[in-house]
Amino acid sequence: MGYWLAEEHQRKGLMTMACSAVLDYAFGELGQNHVEIWCAADNARSRAVLERLGFTHESTTRQSQWLRDRHVEEAVYGMLASDW
């Protein structure tokens, strides 16, 4: 699962609500057991969304994503159906 939100729409709870709806669908309708999200490790807002939703930080990868002009670390978060 991945997401991006234009700056003018941030800080309104929209992404948390949208991710919650996707998780309901993934675990309910699709019967998934595990959902994983990777985000830039220094992206505090994105990580805050995941932590509000109850995701678990599972690992951090080194220089695994090319972002703009450099390689960045990514934080890997996971959620199990039993946690949702």
Short mmCIF file of N, CA and C in Angstrom, two decimals:
data_model
loop_
_atom_site.label_atom_id
_atom_site.label_comp_id
_atom_site.label_asym_id
_atom_site.label_seq_id
_atom_site.Cartn_x
_atom_site.Cartn_y
_atom_site.Cartn_z
N MET A 1 0.86 -1.17 0.00
CA MET A 1 0.00 0.00 0.00
C MET A 1 0.90 1.23 0.00
N GLY A 2 0.56 2.20 -0.80
CA GLY A 2 1.34 3.42 -0.84
C GLY A 2 0.43 4.61 -1.00
N TYR A 3 0.92 5.78 -0.66
CA TYR A 3 0.08 6.98 -0.76
C TYR A 3 0.92 8.23 -0.89
N TRP A 4 0.30 9.26 -1.41
CA TRP A 4 0.90 10.59 -1.53
C TRP A 4 -0.23 11.58 -1.49
N LEU A 5 -0.08 12.67 -0.79
CA LEU A 5 -1.14 13.65 -0.65
C LEU A 5 -0.59 15.05 -0.90
N ALA A 6 -1.26 15.82 -1.75
CA ALA A 6 -0.83 17.18 -2.04
C ALA A 6 -0.78 17.99 -0.74
N GLU A 7 0.19 18.88 -0.68
CA GLU A 7 0.43 19.64 0.56
C GLU A 7 -0.80 20.40 1.06
N GLU A 8 -1.58 20.95 0.16
CA GLU A 8 -2.75 21.73 0.59
C GLU A 8 -3.84 20.87 1.24
N HIS A 9 -3.73 19.55 1.12
CA HIS A 9 -4.73 18.66 1.73
C HIS A 9 -4.19 17.94 2.97
N GLN A 10 -2.95 18.20 3.33
CA GLN A 10 -2.35 17.54 4.48
C GLN A 10 -2.86 18.15 5.79
N ARG A 11 -2.67 17.40 6.86
CA ARG A 11 -3.01 17.81 8.24
C ARG A 11 -4.51 17.98 8.46
N LYS A 12 -5.30 17.19 7.72
CA LYS A 12 -6.76 17.23 7.88
C LYS A 12 -7.31 15.85 8.25
N GLY A 13 -6.43 14.88 8.42
CA GLY A 13 -6.86 13.53 8.75
C GLY A 13 -7.30 12.71 7.56
N LEU A 14 -7.17 13.27 6.36
CA LEU A 14 -7.65 12.57 5.17
C LEU A 14 -6.89 11.27 4.91
N MET A 15 -5.57 11.30 5.06
CA MET A 15 -4.79 10.10 4.76
C MET A 15 -5.05 9.01 5.79
N THR A 16 -5.21 9.37 7.04
CA THR A 16 -5.53 8.37 8.07
C THR A 16 -6.88 7.72 7.77
N MET A 17 -7.86 8.52 7.38
CA MET A 17 -9.18 7.96 7.03
C MET A 17 -9.10 7.09 5.79
N ALA A 18 -8.36 7.53 4.78
CA ALA A 18 -8.24 6.77 3.55
C ALA A 18 -7.54 5.44 3.79
N CYS A 19 -6.45 5.46 4.55
CA CYS A 19 -5.72 4.23 4.85
C CYS A 19 -6.58 3.28 5.68
N SER A 20 -7.36 3.82 6.59
CA SER A 20 -8.26 3.00 7.39
C SER A 20 -9.27 2.27 6.50
N ALA A 21 -9.81 2.98 5.52
CA ALA A 21 -10.77 2.37 4.58
C ALA A 21 -10.09 1.28 3.75
N VAL A 22 -8.86 1.53 3.32
CA VAL A 22 -8.13 0.52 2.54
C VAL A 22 -7.85 -0.71 3.41
N LEU A 23 -7.50 -0.50 4.67
CA LEU A 23 -7.26 -1.64 5.56
C LEU A 23 -8.53 -2.43 5.81
N ASP A 24 -9.65 -1.74 6.00
CA ASP A 24 -10.93 -2.45 6.14
C ASP A 24 -11.18 -3.35 4.93
N TYR A 25 -10.93 -2.82 3.75
CA TYR A 25 -11.13 -3.56 2.51
C TYR A 25 -10.13 -4.72 2.39
N ALA A 26 -8.87 -4.45 2.66
CA ALA A 26 -7.83 -5.48 2.53
C ALA A 26 -8.06 -6.65 3.47
N PHE A 27 -8.36 -6.34 4.73
CA PHE A 27 -8.54 -7.41 5.70
C PHE A 27 -9.93 -8.03 5.65
N GLY A 28 -10.93 -7.23 5.33
CA GLY A 28 -12.30 -7.73 5.28
C GLY A 28 -12.64 -8.39 3.97
N GLU A 29 -12.76 -7.59 2.92
CA GLU A 29 -13.20 -8.09 1.62
C GLU A 29 -12.18 -9.00 0.95
N LEU A 30 -10.91 -8.64 1.02
CA LEU A 30 -9.88 -9.41 0.32
C LEU A 30 -9.31 -10.55 1.16
N GLY A 31 -9.54 -10.52 2.46
CA GLY A 31 -9.05 -11.58 3.34
C GLY A 31 -7.54 -11.62 3.49
N GLN A 32 -6.88 -10.48 3.32
CA GLN A 32 -5.43 -10.44 3.48
C GLN A 32 -5.04 -10.65 4.94
N ASN A 33 -3.86 -11.19 5.15
CA ASN A 33 -3.36 -11.38 6.51
C ASN A 33 -2.33 -10.33 6.89
N HIS A 34 -1.66 -9.74 5.90
CA HIS A 34 -0.57 -8.81 6.17
C HIS A 34 -0.59 -7.69 5.15
N VAL A 35 -0.50 -6.45 5.62
CA VAL A 35 -0.37 -5.29 4.75
C VAL A 35 0.93 -4.60 5.14
N GLU A 36 1.68 -4.20 4.13
CA GLU A 36 2.98 -3.60 4.36
C GLU A 36 3.08 -2.26 3.66
N ILE A 37 3.69 -1.29 4.32
CA ILE A 37 3.92 0.02 3.74
C ILE A 37 5.38 0.40 3.98
N TRP A 38 6.03 0.88 2.93
CA TRP A 38 7.39 1.39 3.01
C TRP A 38 7.31 2.90 2.82
N CYS A 39 8.03 3.64 3.63
CA CYS A 39 8.09 5.09 3.44
C CYS A 39 9.49 5.58 3.78
N ALA A 40 9.84 6.74 3.26
CA ALA A 40 11.14 7.31 3.58
C ALA A 40 11.27 7.41 5.09
N ALA A 41 12.37 6.93 5.61
CA ALA A 41 12.55 6.88 7.06
C ALA A 41 12.51 8.26 7.71
N ASP A 42 12.87 9.29 6.96
CA ASP A 42 12.85 10.64 7.55
C ASP A 42 11.54 11.38 7.29
N ASN A 43 10.53 10.67 6.78
CA ASN A 43 9.22 11.28 6.52
C ASN A 43 8.34 11.13 7.78
N ALA A 44 8.49 12.06 8.69
CA ALA A 44 7.80 11.97 9.99
C ALA A 44 6.28 11.96 9.85
N ARG A 45 5.73 12.72 8.94
CA ARG A 45 4.27 12.77 8.79
C ARG A 45 3.72 11.44 8.30
N SER A 46 4.40 10.84 7.33
CA SER A 46 3.94 9.56 6.81
C SER A 46 4.02 8.49 7.90
N ARG A 47 5.10 8.50 8.64
CA ARG A 47 5.27 7.52 9.72
C ARG A 47 4.21 7.74 10.81
N ALA A 48 3.85 8.99 11.06
CA ALA A 48 2.83 9.28 12.08
C ALA A 48 1.48 8.69 11.69
N VAL A 49 1.14 8.73 10.41
CA VAL A 49 -0.11 8.13 9.94
C VAL A 49 -0.10 6.64 10.27
N LEU A 50 0.98 5.96 9.95
CA LEU A 50 1.08 4.52 10.19
C LEU A 50 1.02 4.20 11.67
N GLU A 51 1.67 4.99 12.48
CA GLU A 51 1.67 4.73 13.92
C GLU A 51 0.29 4.99 14.53
N ARG A 52 -0.43 6.01 14.03
CA ARG A 52 -1.80 6.25 14.50
C ARG A 52 -2.70 5.06 14.18
N LEU A 53 -2.46 4.44 13.05
CA LEU A 53 -3.29 3.31 12.63
C LEU A 53 -2.91 2.00 13.32
N GLY A 54 -1.79 1.99 14.03
CA GLY A 54 -1.39 0.79 14.77
C GLY A 54 -0.42 -0.12 14.04
N PHE A 55 0.20 0.37 12.96
CA PHE A 55 1.20 -0.42 12.27
C PHE A 55 2.41 -0.64 13.18
N THR A 56 3.14 -1.71 12.91
CA THR A 56 4.37 -2.03 13.63
C THR A 56 5.56 -1.73 12.73
N HIS A 57 6.53 -1.01 13.26
CA HIS A 57 7.77 -0.78 12.52
C HIS A 57 8.54 -2.10 12.50
N GLU A 58 8.71 -2.67 11.31
CA GLU A 58 9.33 -3.99 11.19
C GLU A 58 10.80 -3.93 10.85
N SER A 59 11.22 -2.91 10.11
CA SER A 59 12.64 -2.80 9.77
C SER A 59 12.89 -1.44 9.11
N THR A 60 14.17 -1.15 8.93
CA THR A 60 14.58 0.01 8.15
C THR A 60 15.62 -0.48 7.15
N THR A 61 15.41 -0.16 5.89
CA THR A 61 16.33 -0.56 4.85
C THR A 61 17.32 0.56 4.58
N ARG A 62 18.46 0.23 4.06
CA ARG A 62 19.50 1.23 3.81
C ARG A 62 19.54 1.60 2.33
N GLN A 63 19.44 2.88 2.05
CA GLN A 63 19.56 3.44 0.71
C GLN A 63 18.76 2.63 -0.33
N SER A 64 17.52 2.33 0.00
CA SER A 64 16.72 1.44 -0.85
C SER A 64 15.78 2.17 -1.80
N GLN A 65 15.65 3.48 -1.65
CA GLN A 65 14.74 4.23 -2.52
C GLN A 65 15.46 5.46 -3.07
N TRP A 66 15.31 5.67 -4.38
CA TRP A 66 15.84 6.89 -4.99
C TRP A 66 14.76 7.93 -4.86
N LEU A 67 15.02 8.99 -4.12
CA LEU A 67 14.04 10.04 -3.87
C LEU A 67 14.65 11.38 -4.25
N ARG A 68 14.09 11.97 -5.28
CA ARG A 68 14.55 13.24 -5.82
C ARG A 68 15.98 13.15 -6.37
N ASP A 69 16.98 13.30 -5.52
CA ASP A 69 18.35 13.34 -6.02
C ASP A 69 19.31 12.45 -5.23
N ARG A 70 18.76 11.53 -4.43
CA ARG A 70 19.64 10.71 -3.59
C ARG A 70 18.93 9.44 -3.16
N HIS A 71 19.70 8.49 -2.69
CA HIS A 71 19.14 7.27 -2.09
C HIS A 71 18.79 7.56 -0.63
N VAL A 72 17.65 7.08 -0.19
CA VAL A 72 17.23 7.28 1.20
C VAL A 72 16.90 5.95 1.85
N GLU A 73 16.95 5.95 3.16
CA GLU A 73 16.51 4.79 3.93
C GLU A 73 14.99 4.73 3.90
N GLU A 74 14.45 3.52 3.98
CA GLU A 74 13.00 3.37 4.07
C GLU A 74 12.64 2.62 5.35
N ALA A 75 11.59 3.09 5.99
CA ALA A 75 11.02 2.41 7.14
C ALA A 75 9.94 1.48 6.63
N VAL A 76 9.99 0.23 7.07
CA VAL A 76 9.02 -0.77 6.65
C VAL A 76 8.07 -1.01 7.81
N TYR A 77 6.79 -0.80 7.56
CA TYR A 77 5.75 -1.00 8.56
C TYR A 77 4.82 -2.11 8.11
N GLY A 78 4.33 -2.89 9.06
CA GLY A 78 3.41 -3.97 8.74
C GLY A 78 2.23 -3.99 9.70
N MET A 79 1.14 -4.53 9.20
CA MET A 79 -0.06 -4.71 10.02
C MET A 79 -0.62 -6.11 9.70
N LEU A 80 -0.95 -6.84 10.75
CA LEU A 80 -1.59 -8.15 10.59
C LEU A 80 -3.10 -7.99 10.76
N ALA A 81 -3.84 -8.86 10.10
CA ALA A 81 -5.29 -8.82 10.22
C ALA A 81 -5.71 -8.92 11.69
N SER A 82 -5.01 -9.72 12.46
CA SER A 82 -5.37 -9.89 13.87
C SER A 82 -5.12 -8.61 14.69
N ASP A 83 -4.27 -7.72 14.18
CA ASP A 83 -4.01 -6.45 14.86
C ASP A 83 -5.06 -5.40 14.50
N TRP A 84 -5.71 -5.58 13.35
CA TRP A 84 -6.66 -4.59 12.88
C TRP A 84 -7.98 -4.80 13.59
#
